[in-house]
């Protein structure tokens, strides 16, 4: 039997349950889990803040595993067969349909209404479809990415789901060499965005957060200058950006009021990527004359990530693994039996990223 | 002596004053005014709603004239000499510096801090620098555009300053063949945007306005469907756009709350151009999760217009002069002595566009 | 039994063969063919000029049919069920994998190596997978597009495969209002590109072809000016475009030497879309200093079309069906028994587009 | 009197001549030259390979100087007054008109027909308008850029005119994080492009050159892998790029045949920036079917640089001065009296970049 941690309903303790070994469909893959994560989304799931979640679920959306078995030949995106013993990760977003208007005409597959997500939108009754489990069942068609030799499971979990999300945001930011880039928020997405902005040739990277330790982390991820949420924030940012404001602003804070502030801190004709507002935290007052129209500002919402971001995230973390200190966010490892502690530690912000090692 | 209508201070009656004939600097051009306009901005000027206006001023920013004299050889943008007797218009925005950060690095010359505008930011003490005058003095460097043979002075005034502004907005909208385009507001900018969206190959053009007559005008400018500000507006737009919302939305209403509505009426991953908020009418509540982030929306502020829009506006109105009914907005012509009536009629919305014929 | 026209091998007469009625797999669709086409590709196929073709084949890639039967519920891209009696067309390109590097990372699905095409890359032994047949079998996953009420089968065939191809090229051209657009070649792709450039708001559309009748057709598809291949072509185009060359050039001629000429006829910093070179007709000498570098030219190759172009093509031809004379290219209809005549007429250029009516 | 090195006519020895001190017009600036360069263009000038050069000339287009005097207040692009004693560089391209079609409508100011260039298109009879002189006269309107504290004159000369040119090419390349970037040619533009591609977040940078020492230099400028011009080049590049070819190719070699090779080494739907062909070295055979159309390739010619590239080049070299070894190309310094040696050494490729120190 295979042990997995199950979130049975909102606000109830996580339980360990045993599942029978799955029988593989053609083109499915079975993984022994090497590492998974507890991220902020899991805290939201635990409190029932997301709608449409089919509790009980096995959480854990970004994970690394070792291939135990495949249902016949399964190819990775390079056309190479996936073999037992391979270390792989996989795109947690599945069932993007590639048949609907959003996938094919709007070319915005992150808005495909058929998307499902491992660890979030599959019920535990459907199988081992989450990372808090000794084994993970990859349904036919789940995209498998081989781990680069230089990227061990913990490094990949340290990047976590924030890395492809931040890569998507950075793509949408279209940073040019020398741009002054301001990041709002030094959580998982913000820290990754900080490193990626620096890696993209930004001339200066500034980061804003209320928590000094998070700003310390940002320094190790390539921030040139850090700001706390003081009354002089706007003028401090102006001073740091030649009096004009930032060329690029990336919102990764989740606070609605940050969006109004971000408009103010951007220079005229800047680009402003709003990626942090992935749950509904309410509204904010915006003056469209001063914040958008007169500024000739460009605001780009950024939702989720797709296979291109996930695939390139592996290449990017392989390339820059020793330039930025991704591993610093991992201070604690947990077994399946310690999962309630892990959830509590993330919620209390005692750890930024809890690594789950289901096989010890 | 040359007669001109002078706005001496906010809310005072316009006065007719006489000015001495100007002496031409090298590369200046003197025009006999064939037509000028009273537009909404003039009403704002009259009520003192714009800051930094050096009253007394001679209003009138978009105008057509016949060349009386040039200060030596003056070339138009095609490199052809401007000759006495030529019918021309000119870019009212002047002194864009082409030396500052915004002009040269940000490439957002509409945000150049040195810009001046005929009829708005020049004092009457500086010369005949507005269109409500028998003659207009074009300072050295003012860009002259020859009138196309098919575009008479009234047609150009009918397009007015709204035409290049709308062209700028349409450029930023990047309409693709078949796109469903929704325009908020059927004033001068909105009506021009309506015609230009249709001319750009939109598959459907919808227009929203509170005033039925304005929607009638929109029909003649290429609107396929019109909407008033009813409670069912959002669902009506959804129904009209395949249930998804518009591919492109263009805000040309000036109402802050329109911006929140526009986000809602756009489909996921749409583009939303905000061009109507050129004066400060206050703020609006926006939910950045639902309106921007989850929608993967792109919002583009659009400020003013530059020589490319002005130049192409002449080509565009020449091309499409008989497909859309630009002239419908002109119901009344006024001499200089009737200027107070013209202003009152525009303010009371008795006429959409008042044509001023300073030489009768 | 179902009758179909089979191309057994290159250069052999087309034969009529009888096939058993297909048994539908789940999600498959069976069509009664209302109309199909003979296009230039079919002539190439007949002469064996394409590699990897699995003769014998049933040609005919763009077709219209009436639904006879579906294998359970099949949804179109709007999520509506396909029902017997519906008039539909379908995307001839099938098996685009949406799993490979080109589909997911490069986002260039027209370069997916797994693509298959009805009427070209399927053998007759695989089923009724081409339009020269009384019935067409749509394999599971083939994308179905309902015919607009205003688009009858012949109009869709008149647009043919050239319409989505031209739409793709026009997308890549990024025409802006007032642009002077030059089209090289007035064959099926060029004529469609001509109409679509006009519909996109071009300020002027010029078309070049060696054959006067084709230029006559271009006039009816929105061309403002036509050019034959004379010695003065370059200077004639310059004169027609303000002395600078065209803002946008679209190559749809298939002649390699046209590519060098197109570079010369484009203005500095123009965009040049090369869409016509879909078979290998050899090389051309290009001077990269004068043709590319000093010109600051942008050349965009354009290969095939995807579902977005096909889907939008239906919307576009519905929108503009009465502005341009698409039907003029159809001068002759043929039954299955007349298919050898149809092929001979297209090859001899006696007809531009041969409509096949397999059910008479 | 002021000493300057004058190229009197093609192929004649450079002569030292004395000029009277200039009288400053309003807004002019007089510099004491701290450093100038001999670059490949100067060799072309010496052999008369450029047309329209008004010999005798004072060569030297990129230079650094100390301000001796200004004609009244002169502001730099940040709006700060230029003061005697300031260390500055300046944009050698002058008289870009900002009034013509190319400047204002096409927004391609590097194609403005009115451009003039210090050290190339000004005659010595017009003044001290080149860097091979003890003093340089900056005409009114020449754009002045203050030297960053971390960028000494030799470092700026080491970047030289190749740095803003490469920055322009990199902008046009639109590199995304992780892209595999291939550079053809390791001369001044290629070496700068190599460093800037690396700084932009490329996942891999490959460089091709025939000369091993140049490839050594490329290694110090961020190249991951180097290639010589062997028969296996194409397959070697394919192997190095996952079998697909490079995501981005930048041609900086000047050889026409490189353009055909570059098309072959690019992956499908790649971008290919052609920047190296700034003199006419003849033609090359290109197969538009295989090289452009079927590849869905995008080729972007890149001509010159403008103030944005020059301005950002200062920020970029300041940012990355210690990551890449710009100074390695400077092996030799020369006084004005040694200028013929400098020219001979550059021509013989004994030095990559000859620094001229006119004041010793």
Coordinates of N, CA, C and O in Angstrom, one line a residue, chain A residues 158-266:
Chain A
X158 N 12.8 24.5 -4.3 CA 13.1 25.9 -3.8 C 12.5 26.9 -4.8 O 12.0 28.0 -4.4
X159 N 12.8 26.7 -6.1 CA 12.1 27.5 -7.1 C 10.6 27.4 -7.0 O 9.9 28.3 -6.9
X160 N 10.2 26.1 -7.0 CA 8.8 25.8 -6.8 C 7.9 26.4 -7.9 O 8.3 26.7 -9.0
X161 N 6.6 26.5 -7.5 CA 5.6 27.0 -8.5 C 5.8 28.5 -8.8 O 5.4 29.0 -9.8
X162 N 6.5 29.1 -7.9 CA 6.8 30.5 -8.1 C 7.7 30.8 -9.3 O 7.7 31.9 -9.9
X163 N 8.6 29.8 -9.6 CA 9.6 30.0 -10.6 C 8.9 30.1 -12.0 O 9.1 31.1 -12.7
X164 N 8.1 29.1 -12.5 CA 7.5 29.3 -13.8 C 6.5 30.5 -13.8 O 6.4 31.2 -14.8
X165 N 5.8 30.8 -12.7 CA 4.9 31.9 -12.6 C 5.7 33.2 -12.8 O 5.3 34.1 -13.6
X166 N 6.8 33.3 -12.2 CA 7.7 34.5 -12.3 C 8.3 34.6 -13.7 O 8.4 35.7 -14.3
X167 N 8.6 33.5 -14.3 CA 9.1 33.5 -15.6 C 8.1 34.0 -16.6 O 8.4 34.8 -17.5
X168 N 6.9 33.6 -16.4 CA 5.8 34.1 -17.2 C 5.6 35.6 -17.1 O 5.5 36.4 -18.1
X169 N 5.7 36.1 -15.8 CA 5.6 37.5 -15.6 C 6.8 38.3 -16.2 O 6.6 39.4 -16.8
X170 N 8.0 37.7 -16.2 CA 9.1 38.3 -16.7 C 9.0 38.4 -18.3 O 9.4 39.4 -18.9
X171 N 8.5 37.3 -18.9 CA 8.3 37.4 -20.3 C 7.3 38.5 -20.7 O 7.6 39.3 -21.6
X172 N 6.3 38.7 -19.9 CA 5.3 39.7 -20.2 C 5.9 41.1 -19.9 O 5.4 42.1 -20.4
X173 N 6.9 41.2 -19.0 CA 7.5 42.5 -18.7 C 8.4 43.0 -19.8 O 8.6 44.2 -20.0
X174 N 8.9 42.1 -20.7 CA 9.8 42.5 -21.8 C 10.9 43.4 -21.3 O 11.0 44.5 -21.9
X175 N 11.7 43.0 -20.4 CA 12.8 43.8 -19.8 C 13.8 44.0 -20.9 O 14.2 43.1 -21.6
X176 N 14.3 45.2 -21.0 CA 15.4 45.5 -21.9 C 16.7 45.8 -21.1 O 16.6 46.3 -20.0
X177 N 17.8 45.6 -21.7 CA 19.1 45.8 -21.0 C 19.1 47.2 -20.4 O 18.9 48.2 -21.1
X178 N 19.4 47.2 -19.1 CA 19.6 48.5 -18.4 C 18.3 49.0 -17.7 O 18.3 49.9 -17.0
X179 N 17.2 48.3 -18.0 CA 15.9 48.8 -17.4 C 16.0 48.7 -15.9 O 16.5 47.8 -15.3
X180 N 15.3 49.7 -15.3 CA 15.2 49.7 -13.8 C 13.9 49.0 -13.5 O 12.8 49.4 -13.9
X181 N 14.0 47.9 -12.8 CA 12.9 47.0 -12.5 C 12.5 47.0 -11.0 O 13.4 46.8 -10.2
X182 N 11.3 47.3 -10.7 CA 10.8 47.3 -9.4 C 9.9 46.1 -9.1 O 8.9 46.0 -9.9
X183 N 10.2 45.4 -8.0 CA 9.3 44.2 -7.7 C 8.6 44.6 -6.4 O 9.2 44.9 -5.4
X184 N 7.3 44.4 -6.4 CA 6.4 44.6 -5.2 C 6.2 43.2 -4.6 O 5.4 42.4 -5.2
X185 N 6.8 43.0 -3.4 CA 6.6 41.7 -2.7 C 7.7 40.8 -2.9 O 8.2 40.5 -4.0
X186 N 8.2 40.2 -1.8 CA 9.3 39.3 -1.7 C 8.9 38.0 -1.3 O 9.7 37.3 -0.5
X187 N 7.8 37.5 -1.6 CA 7.4 36.1 -1.4 C 7.9 35.2 -2.5 O 8.8 35.7 -3.3
X188 N 7.5 34.0 -2.6 CA 8.0 33.1 -3.6 C 8.0 33.6 -5.0 O 9.0 33.5 -5.8
X189 N 6.9 34.2 -5.5 CA 6.9 34.8 -6.8 C 7.8 36.0 -7.0 O 8.6 36.1 -7.9
X190 N 7.8 36.9 -6.0 CA 8.6 38.1 -6.0 C 10.1 37.8 -6.0 O 10.9 38.4 -6.7
X191 N 10.5 36.8 -5.2 CA 11.9 36.5 -5.1 C 12.4 35.9 -6.4 O 13.5 36.2 -6.9
X192 N 11.6 35.0 -7.0 CA 12.0 34.5 -8.3 C 12.0 35.6 -9.3 O 12.9 35.6 -10.2
X193 N 11.0 36.5 -9.3 CA 11.0 37.6 -10.3 C 12.2 38.4 -10.1 O 12.8 38.9 -11.1
X194 N 12.7 38.6 -8.9 CA 13.8 39.4 -8.6 C 15.1 38.8 -9.3 O 15.8 39.5 -10.0
X195 N 15.3 37.5 -9.1 CA 16.4 36.8 -9.7 C 16.3 36.9 -11.2 O 17.3 37.2 -11.9
X196 N 15.2 36.7 -11.7 CA 15.0 36.6 -13.2 C 15.1 38.0 -13.8 O 15.6 38.1 -14.9
X197 N 14.7 39.0 -13.1 CA 14.9 40.4 -13.6 C 16.4 40.7 -13.7 O 16.9 41.2 -14.7
X198 N 17.1 40.3 -12.6 CA 18.5 40.6 -12.6 C 19.2 39.8 -13.8 O 20.0 40.3 -14.5
X199 N 18.8 38.5 -13.9 CA 19.3 37.7 -15.0 C 19.0 38.1 -16.4 O 19.7 37.8 -17.3
X200 N 18.0 38.9 -16.5 CA 17.5 39.4 -17.8 C 18.3 40.7 -18.2 O 17.9 41.3 -19.3
X201 N 19.2 41.2 -17.4 CA 19.9 42.3 -17.8 C 19.4 43.6 -17.3 O 19.8 44.7 -17.7
X202 N 18.5 43.6 -16.3 CA 18.1 44.8 -15.7 C 19.3 45.6 -15.2 O 20.3 45.1 -14.7
X203 N 19.2 46.9 -15.3 CA 20.3 47.8 -14.8 C 20.2 48.0 -13.3 O 21.2 48.4 -12.7
X204 N 19.0 47.8 -12.8 CA 18.8 48.0 -11.3 C 17.6 47.2 -11.0 O 16.6 47.2 -11.7
X205 N 17.6 46.5 -9.8 CA 16.4 45.8 -9.4 C 16.1 46.3 -8.0 O 17.0 46.2 -7.1
X206 N 14.9 46.8 -7.8 CA 14.5 47.2 -6.4 C 13.4 46.3 -6.0 O 12.6 45.8 -6.8
X207 N 13.3 46.0 -4.7 CA 12.3 45.1 -4.1 C 11.6 45.8 -2.9 O 12.3 46.4 -2.1
X208 N 10.3 45.7 -2.8 CA 9.5 46.3 -1.7 C 8.9 45.1 -1.0 O 8.3 44.3 -1.5
X209 N 9.0 45.2 0.3 CA 8.3 44.2 1.2 C 8.2 44.8 2.6 O 9.0 45.7 3.0
X210 N 7.2 44.4 3.4 CA 7.1 44.9 4.7 C 8.0 44.2 5.7 O 8.3 44.7 6.8
X211 N 8.5 43.0 5.3 CA 9.2 42.1 6.2 C 10.7 42.2 6.0 O 11.2 41.8 4.9
X212 N 11.5 42.7 6.9 CA 12.9 42.8 6.7 C 13.7 41.5 6.3 O 14.5 41.5 5.4
X213 N 13.3 40.4 6.9 CA 13.9 39.1 6.5 C 13.7 38.8 5.0 O 14.6 38.2 4.4
X214 N 12.5 39.0 4.6 CA 12.3 38.8 3.2 C 13.1 39.7 2.3 O 13.6 39.2 1.2
X215 N 13.4 40.9 2.7 CA 14.2 41.8 1.9 C 15.7 41.3 1.9 O 16.4 41.4 1.0
X216 N 16.1 40.7 3.1 CA 17.4 40.1 3.1 C 17.5 39.0 2.1 O 18.5 38.8 1.4
X217 N 16.4 38.2 2.0 CA 16.4 37.1 1.0 C 16.5 37.7 -0.4 O 17.2 37.1 -1.3
X218 N 15.8 38.8 -0.6 CA 15.8 39.4 -1.9 C 17.2 39.9 -2.3 O 17.6 39.7 -3.5
X219 N 18.0 40.3 -1.4 CA 19.4 40.7 -1.6 C 20.2 39.6 -2.2 O 21.0 39.7 -3.2
X220 N 19.9 38.4 -1.7 CA 20.6 37.2 -2.2 C 20.0 36.7 -3.5 O 20.6 35.8 -4.1
X221 N 18.9 37.2 -3.9 CA 18.3 36.9 -5.2 C 18.5 38.0 -6.2 O 17.8 38.0 -7.2
X222 N 19.5 38.9 -6.0 CA 19.8 39.8 -7.0 C 19.3 41.2 -6.8 O 19.5 42.1 -7.7
X223 N 18.6 41.5 -5.7 CA 18.1 42.9 -5.5 C 19.3 43.9 -5.3 O 20.2 43.6 -4.6
X224 N 19.2 45.0 -5.9 CA 20.2 46.1 -5.7 C 19.8 47.0 -4.6 O 20.7 47.5 -3.9
X225 N 18.5 47.1 -4.4 CA 18.1 48.1 -3.3 C 16.7 47.5 -2.8 O 15.9 47.0 -3.6
X226 N 16.5 47.7 -1.5 CA 15.3 47.2 -0.9 C 14.5 48.4 -0.2 O 15.1 49.3 0.2
X227 N 13.2 48.3 -0.2 CA 12.4 49.3 0.4 C 11.3 48.6 1.3 O 10.8 47.6 0.9
X228 N 11.1 49.3 2.4 CA 9.9 48.8 3.2 C 8.8 49.8 3.0 O 8.9 50.8 2.3
X229 N 7.6 49.4 3.5 CA 6.4 50.2 3.2 C 6.3 51.4 4.1 O 5.4 51.5 4.9
X230 N 7.2 52.4 3.9 CA 7.2 53.6 4.6 C 6.4 54.7 3.9 O 6.0 54.5 2.7
X231 N 6.2 55.8 4.6 CA 5.5 56.9 4.0 C 6.2 57.5 2.8 O 5.6 58.1 1.9
X232 N 7.5 57.4 2.9 CA 8.3 58.0 1.8 C 8.6 57.0 0.6 O 9.5 57.3 -0.2
X233 N 7.9 55.9 0.6 CA 8.2 54.9 -0.4 C 8.2 55.5 -1.8 O 9.2 55.3 -2.6
X234 N 7.2 56.2 -2.2 CA 7.1 56.7 -3.5 C 8.3 57.6 -3.9 O 8.9 57.5 -4.9
X235 N 8.6 58.5 -3.0 CA 9.7 59.5 -3.3 C 11.0 58.7 -3.2 O 11.9 59.0 -4.0
X236 N 11.2 57.7 -2.4 CA 12.4 56.9 -2.4 C 12.6 56.2 -3.7 O 13.7 56.2 -4.2
X237 N 11.5 55.6 -4.2 CA 11.6 54.9 -5.5 C 12.0 55.9 -6.6 O 12.8 55.7 -7.4
X238 N 11.3 57.1 -6.6 CA 11.6 58.1 -7.6 C 13.1 58.5 -7.6 O 13.8 58.5 -8.6
X239 N 13.6 58.7 -6.3 CA 15.0 59.1 -6.2 C 15.9 58.0 -6.8 O 16.9 58.3 -7.5
X240 N 15.5 56.7 -6.5 CA 16.4 55.6 -7.0 C 16.3 55.4 -8.5 O 17.1 54.6 -9.0
X241 N 15.3 56.0 -9.1 CA 15.1 55.7 -10.6 C 15.2 57.0 -11.4 O 14.5 57.2 -12.3
X242 N 16.2 57.8 -11.0 CA 16.5 59.0 -11.8 C 15.3 60.0 -11.8 O 15.2 60.8 -12.7
X243 N 14.4 59.9 -10.8 CA 13.4 60.9 -10.7 C 12.2 60.6 -11.5 O 11.2 61.3 -11.5
X244 N 12.2 59.5 -12.3 CA 11.1 59.3 -13.2 C 10.2 58.1 -12.8 O 9.1 58.0 -13.3
X245 N 10.7 57.3 -12.0 CA 9.9 56.0 -11.7 C 10.6 54.9 -12.4 O 11.4 55.1 -13.3
X246 N 10.1 53.7 -12.1 CA 10.7 52.5 -12.7 C 10.3 52.3 -14.1 O 9.1 52.6 -14.5
X247 N 11.2 51.7 -14.9 CA 10.8 51.4 -16.3 C 9.9 50.2 -16.4 O 9.0 50.1 -17.2
X248 N 10.0 49.3 -15.4 CA 9.2 48.1 -15.3 C 8.8 47.9 -13.9 O 9.7 48.0 -13.0
X249 N 7.6 47.7 -13.6 CA 7.1 47.3 -12.3 C 6.5 45.9 -12.3 O 5.7 45.6 -13.3
X250 N 6.8 45.1 -11.4 CA 6.1 43.8 -11.3 C 5.5 43.6 -9.9 O 6.1 43.7 -8.9
X251 N 4.1 43.5 -9.9 CA 3.4 43.3 -8.7 C 3.3 41.8 -8.3 O 2.8 41.0 -9.1
X252 N 3.9 41.5 -7.1 CA 3.9 40.1 -6.7 C 3.6 40.1 -5.2 O 4.1 39.3 -4.4
X253 N 2.7 41.0 -4.8 CA 2.4 41.1 -3.3 C 1.1 40.5 -2.9 O 0.9 40.2 -1.7
X254 N 0.1 40.5 -3.8 CA -1.2 40.1 -3.4 C -2.1 41.1 -2.7 O -3.2 40.9 -2.5
X255 N -1.5 42.3 -2.4 CA -2.3 43.3 -1.8 C -3.0 44.2 -2.9 O -2.3 44.8 -3.7
X256 N -4.3 44.3 -2.9 CA -4.9 45.2 -3.9 C -4.3 46.6 -3.9 O -4.1 47.1 -5.0
X257 N -4.1 47.2 -2.8 CA -3.6 48.6 -2.8 C -2.2 48.7 -3.4 O -1.8 49.8 -3.9
X258 N -1.5 47.6 -3.5 CA -0.2 47.6 -4.2 C -0.4 48.0 -5.7 O 0.5 48.6 -6.3
X259 N -1.5 47.7 -6.3 CA -1.7 48.0 -7.7 C -1.8 49.5 -7.9 O -1.2 50.0 -8.9
X260 N -2.5 50.2 -7.0 CA -2.5 51.7 -7.2 C -1.1 52.3 -6.9 O -0.6 53.2 -7.7
X261 N -0.4 51.7 -5.9 CA 1.0 52.2 -5.7 C 1.9 51.9 -6.8 O 2.8 52.7 -7.2
X262 N 1.8 50.8 -7.4 CA 2.6 50.4 -8.5 C 2.5 51.3 -9.7 O 3.5 51.7 -10.4
X263 N 1.2 51.7 -10.0 CA 1.0 52.7 -11.1 C 1.8 54.0 -10.8 O 2.4 54.6 -11.7
X264 N 1.8 54.4 -9.5 CA 2.4 55.6 -9.2 C 4.0 55.5 -9.3 O 4.6 56.5 -9.6
X265 N 4.5 54.3 -9.0 CA 5.9 54.2 -9.0 C 6.5 53.9 -10.3 O 7.7 53.8 -10.5
X266 N 5.7 53.7 -11.3 CA 6.1 53.4 -12.7 C 6.4 54.8 -13.4 O 5.6 55.7 -13.2

